[in-house]
Amino acid sequence: MLRNMAIRHRITAAYVILALVLCAVFSSAVLVTFKTVERELIEKRLGLEFDRFLERKRQGRAAELPVGVQFLQAATIPVPILNLPAGLHEVTIGEQSFHVLVRMVAGERLVLVEDTSQFEQIEATRLMALAAAIVACLLLALFLGRITSSRVIAPLKDLADAVQLGIAPQAFPSLNSTDEIGVLARALATRAANLDQFLVRERLFTGDVSHELRTPLTIILGAAELLVANLKDRPKLEPVAERIRRVTVDTTERVAALLLLSRSPEVLDTRLTALSPLIRQELERCAPLLNDRPVTTRLDVKDEVWVLARPELVSIAIGNLLRNACQYTERGTVTVRLETNRIVIEDSGVGLPESVRSRLFERFVRGHNESITGSGLGLSIVKRVVEHLGWDIQLEDSPGGGSHFTLLIQAS
C-alpha cells in the first residue's frame, strides 16, 4: 500500500507508524508495571491487615479494620467468592469491584475483602489520560511528519516539476548538490540530453533519407509510367510495368508518411479522414499478395467513420496489418470490420505462437512461418504509428484460429 503513496505521505506515515509503535510499547510497559506493582502492594498490604486482625483476635483485643475492608468467614462468605482458591483475586459483584484475599487457617476458609470501586474509577481515569496522551503523540507525529516531509522532498519536487515542465537539462535544480538529489539530477540531466540528441539525430536521419529517396523514386515512377504508355501493344509486359508503377507510388507515399512520423504529433496539420476508402485502397493493394490462393477478403462497414488524422499514417497502420493477414493466410477469409470506435482485422491463418505474442510489437520479432520473408518491423511500425495517432492496438484471442487485431480509434 505504501508503494502507491506519494513520498510525502510515505514519510508522514512512517512518523505516525513509529509513534504508534513507541506508544504501544510504552503503554504496554506502563500497564504491566502498574499491574505488577499494584498487585504486589495490595497483596502485601492486605496480608499485613490479615495478620494484624488475626493477631488481635487471638489476644482478645478489638480487631478493627480500615474503612472499606471486611473480614468474612464461614456462612458470611458470599457465593461469588466462596470457592476461590487461596491468594489474591479481583472480583466484580454487580457494579462494585473488590480485592479478595483468601487464606486457609486451621482448615477454615478466611477471607479479607476490600471495596475498590473508587480505586477502579481512578484507574479508569488514568487509562483515559494514557489514551489521550497516545492520541496527542500521534497528532504530533502527524504534524512533524508533514512539516519534515515538505522540507525533505522540496528539492525532489522541484526536480520533478522541472522534468515534467520540460525545462532544459542544464537548468535542472540541484545539479551542484552533493547529496543523493544532486546525483539524481545530474543523471536525469545527462539522460535527457542524450535522448534529445538521439531524437534530433533520428529526425534528421528520417528527413534526409526521405529527401534522398524522393529523387530516385520520382525517376522510377516516370520510367514506369513511360513503360505503361509504350507497352499497349505488348499485353504480357503491360501488367509488369503497371505493377512497377503501383509499387513505386506506394513506396513514395510510405516515404512521405515516414517523414510525417518523424515529426511531433502536435506540429502536424491533421484533417478529417474517412476510413472506409483507405481500407478499400489497402485491400486492393494487398490483392497481389494472395497469389491465387483460396482466400477471400471482406469489408464490413455499417456507417462511415471519420477521424482527425493524416491519411498517410492511417494507411501505414491498416496496410501493414492487412499485408500480414494476407501473407499468413493460406485459405479462408481476411475480414475487416469498421465500427464506431474501432477497426477489427482478423484472418483464418496460422495465428501467432505464444512465444511471440508477448513481444509481438518489438522490432525484428517475426512469426514462425519461415517461408515468408520479412524483417519483423511491420508491427513495430504499426505500434509506433498508432501511438503517434493517439490510438491503441490490441491482439485478441480468436476462437476460430488465426489473428485478431483491434485498432481502438478516436472517431470525430
CSV table of C-alpha atoms in Angstrom, one decimal, residues 4-173:
chain,number,residue,atom,x,y,z
A,4,ASN,CA,1.4,3.6,-4.3
A,5,MET,CA,1.6,6.6,-1.9
A,6,ALA,CA,3.4,9.9,-2.6
A,7,ILE,CA,6.8,10.2,-0.9
A,8,ARG,CA,5.5,13.0,1.3
A,9,HIS,CA,2.7,10.7,2.5
A,10,ARG,CA,5.2,7.8,3.0
A,11,ILE,CA,7.4,10.0,5.3
A,12,THR,CA,4.3,11.2,7.2
A,13,ALA,CA,3.0,7.6,7.5
A,14,ALA,CA,6.5,6.5,8.8
A,15,TYR,CA,6.4,9.1,11.5
A,16,VAL,CA,2.9,8.1,12.6
A,17,ILE,CA,3.7,4.3,12.5
A,18,LEU,CA,6.8,4.9,14.5
A,19,ALA,CA,4.9,7.0,17.1
A,20,LEU,CA,2.2,4.3,17.2
A,21,VAL,CA,4.7,1.5,17.8
A,22,LEU,CA,6.5,3.5,20.5
A,23,CYS,CA,3.3,4.5,22.2
A,24,ALA,CA,2.1,0.9,22.1
A,25,VAL,CA,5.4,-0.4,23.6
A,26,PHE,CA,5.5,2.3,26.2
A,27,SER,CA,1.8,1.9,27.2
A,28,SER,CA,2.2,-1.9,27.5
A,29,ALA,CA,5.2,-1.5,29.7
A,30,VAL,CA,3.4,1.1,31.9
A,31,LEU,CA,0.3,-1.0,32.2
A,32,VAL,CA,2.3,-4.2,33.0
A,33,THR,CA,4.4,-2.3,35.5
A,34,PHE,CA,1.4,-0.7,37.2
A,35,LYS,CA,-0.5,-4.0,37.4
A,36,THR,CA,2.5,-5.9,38.8
A,37,VAL,CA,3.3,-3.2,41.4
A,38,GLU,CA,-0.3,-2.7,42.2
A,39,ARG,CA,-0.9,-6.4,42.8
A,40,GLU,CA,2.2,-6.8,44.9
A,41,LEU,CA,1.4,-3.8,47.1
A,42,ILE,CA,-2.2,-4.7,47.5
A,43,GLU,CA,-1.4,-8.3,48.4
A,44,LYS,CA,1.3,-7.2,50.8
A,45,ARG,CA,-1.0,-4.6,52.5
A,46,LEU,CA,-4.0,-6.9,52.7
A,47,GLY,CA,-1.7,-9.6,54.0
A,48,LEU,CA,-0.4,-7.4,56.8
A,49,GLU,CA,-4.0,-6.4,57.7
A,50,PHE,CA,-5.0,-10.0,57.7
A,51,ASP,CA,-2.2,-11.0,60.1
A,52,ARG,CA,-2.8,-8.0,62.3
A,53,PHE,CA,-6.5,-8.8,62.5
A,54,LEU,CA,-5.9,-12.4,63.4
A,55,GLU,CA,-3.2,-11.5,66.0
A,56,ARG,CA,-5.5,-9.0,67.8
A,57,LYS,CA,-8.3,-11.5,67.7
A,58,ARG,CA,-6.2,-14.2,69.4
A,59,GLN,CA,-5.1,-11.6,72.0
A,60,GLY,CA,-8.8,-10.8,72.7
A,61,ARG,CA,-8.3,-7.3,71.7
A,62,ALA,CA,-10.7,-5.2,69.5
A,63,ALA,CA,-10.0,-6.2,65.9
A,64,GLU,CA,-10.5,-3.0,63.8
A,65,LEU,CA,-10.1,-2.9,60.1
A,66,PRO,CA,-9.5,0.1,57.7
A,67,VAL,CA,-12.6,1.6,56.1
A,68,GLY,CA,-13.8,-0.4,53.2
A,69,VAL,CA,-12.2,-3.7,54.4
A,70,GLN,CA,-14.3,-6.6,55.7
A,71,PHE,CA,-13.3,-9.9,57.3
A,72,LEU,CA,-15.5,-12.9,56.3
A,73,GLN,CA,-15.6,-16.5,57.4
A,74,ALA,CA,-17.9,-19.5,57.2
A,75,ALA,CA,-21.5,-18.5,56.4
A,76,THR,CA,-20.7,-14.8,55.9
A,77,ILE,CA,-18.7,-15.5,52.7
A,78,PRO,CA,-20.9,-14.6,49.6
A,79,VAL,CA,-21.4,-17.2,46.9
A,80,PRO,CA,-19.3,-15.4,44.2
A,81,ILE,CA,-16.1,-15.7,46.3
A,82,LEU,CA,-17.0,-18.9,48.2
A,83,ASN,CA,-14.9,-21.3,46.0
A,84,LEU,CA,-12.0,-19.0,45.2
A,85,PRO,CA,-8.6,-20.6,45.8
A,86,ALA,CA,-6.1,-19.2,48.3
A,87,GLY,CA,-4.5,-16.0,47.1
A,88,LEU,CA,-5.4,-12.5,45.9
A,89,HIS,CA,-8.2,-12.1,43.4
A,90,GLU,CA,-10.1,-9.2,41.7
A,91,VAL,CA,-13.8,-9.8,41.8
A,92,THR,CA,-16.7,-7.7,40.4
A,93,ILE,CA,-20.1,-8.1,42.0
A,94,GLY,CA,-22.8,-6.0,40.4
A,95,GLU,CA,-21.3,-2.6,39.8
A,96,GLN,CA,-18.8,-2.9,42.6
A,97,SER,CA,-15.2,-4.1,42.4
A,98,PHE,CA,-13.3,-5.9,45.2
A,99,HIS,CA,-9.9,-7.2,46.1
A,100,VAL,CA,-10.3,-10.5,47.8
A,101,LEU,CA,-7.5,-12.2,49.8
A,102,VAL,CA,-8.3,-15.9,50.6
A,103,ARG,CA,-6.4,-17.9,53.2
A,104,MET,CA,-6.9,-21.3,54.8
A,105,VAL,CA,-6.2,-21.2,58.5
A,106,ALA,CA,-6.5,-24.5,60.5
A,107,GLY,CA,-8.7,-25.9,57.7
A,108,GLU,CA,-11.0,-22.9,57.8
A,109,ARG,CA,-11.5,-20.5,54.9
A,110,LEU,CA,-10.9,-16.9,55.9
A,111,VAL,CA,-11.5,-14.0,53.5
A,112,LEU,CA,-10.5,-10.4,53.6
A,113,VAL,CA,-12.5,-8.2,51.2
A,114,GLU,CA,-11.6,-4.6,50.2
A,115,ASP,CA,-14.0,-2.4,48.2
A,116,THR,CA,-12.0,-0.9,45.3
A,117,SER,CA,-14.8,0.8,43.4
A,118,GLN,CA,-13.2,4.2,43.9
A,119,PHE,CA,-9.8,2.9,43.0
A,120,GLU,CA,-11.2,1.4,39.7
A,121,GLN,CA,-12.6,4.9,38.9
A,122,ILE,CA,-9.2,6.4,39.5
A,123,GLU,CA,-7.6,3.6,37.3
A,124,ALA,CA,-10.2,4.3,34.5
A,125,THR,CA,-9.2,8.0,34.7
A,126,ARG,CA,-5.6,7.0,34.4
A,127,LEU,CA,-6.2,4.9,31.4
A,128,MET,CA,-8.2,7.7,29.7
A,129,ALA,CA,-5.3,10.0,30.4
A,130,LEU,CA,-2.9,7.5,28.8
A,131,ALA,CA,-5.2,7.2,25.8
A,132,ALA,CA,-5.3,10.9,25.4
A,133,ALA,CA,-1.5,11.1,25.6
A,134,ILE,CA,-1.3,8.5,22.9
A,135,VAL,CA,-3.6,10.4,20.6
A,136,ALA,CA,-1.7,13.6,21.3
A,137,CYS,CA,1.6,11.8,20.4
A,138,LEU,CA,0.1,10.6,17.1
A,139,LEU,CA,-1.2,14.0,16.2
A,140,LEU,CA,2.2,15.5,17.0
A,141,ALA,CA,3.9,12.8,14.9
A,142,LEU,CA,1.5,13.6,12.0
A,143,PHE,CA,2.3,17.3,12.3
A,144,LEU,CA,6.0,16.8,12.4
A,145,GLY,CA,5.8,14.2,9.6
A,146,ARG,CA,4.1,16.7,7.3
A,147,ILE,CA,6.5,19.5,8.1
A,148,THR,CA,9.5,17.3,7.8
A,149,SER,CA,8.3,15.6,4.6
A,150,SER,CA,7.7,19.0,3.0
A,151,ARG,CA,11.2,20.1,3.7
A,152,VAL,CA,12.8,16.8,2.8
A,153,ILE,CA,11.1,16.4,-0.6
A,154,ALA,CA,11.2,20.0,-1.6
A,155,PRO,CA,14.4,19.6,-3.8
A,156,LEU,CA,13.0,16.3,-5.2
A,157,LYS,CA,9.7,18.1,-6.0
A,158,ASP,CA,11.5,20.9,-7.7
A,159,LEU,CA,13.4,18.4,-9.8
A,160,ALA,CA,10.2,16.5,-10.7
A,161,ASP,CA,8.5,19.7,-11.7
A,162,ALA,CA,11.4,20.7,-13.9
A,163,VAL,CA,11.4,17.4,-15.7
A,164,GLN,CA,7.6,17.5,-16.1
A,165,LEU,CA,7.6,21.0,-17.5
A,166,GLY,CA,10.3,20.1,-20.0
A,167,ILE,CA,12.9,22.5,-18.7
A,168,ALA,CA,16.3,22.3,-20.4
A,169,PRO,CA,18.6,19.7,-18.7
A,170,GLN,CA,21.3,22.2,-18.0
A,171,ALA,CA,18.7,24.2,-16.0
A,172,PHE,CA,17.6,21.4,-13.7
A,173,PRO,CA,17.7,22.3,-10.0
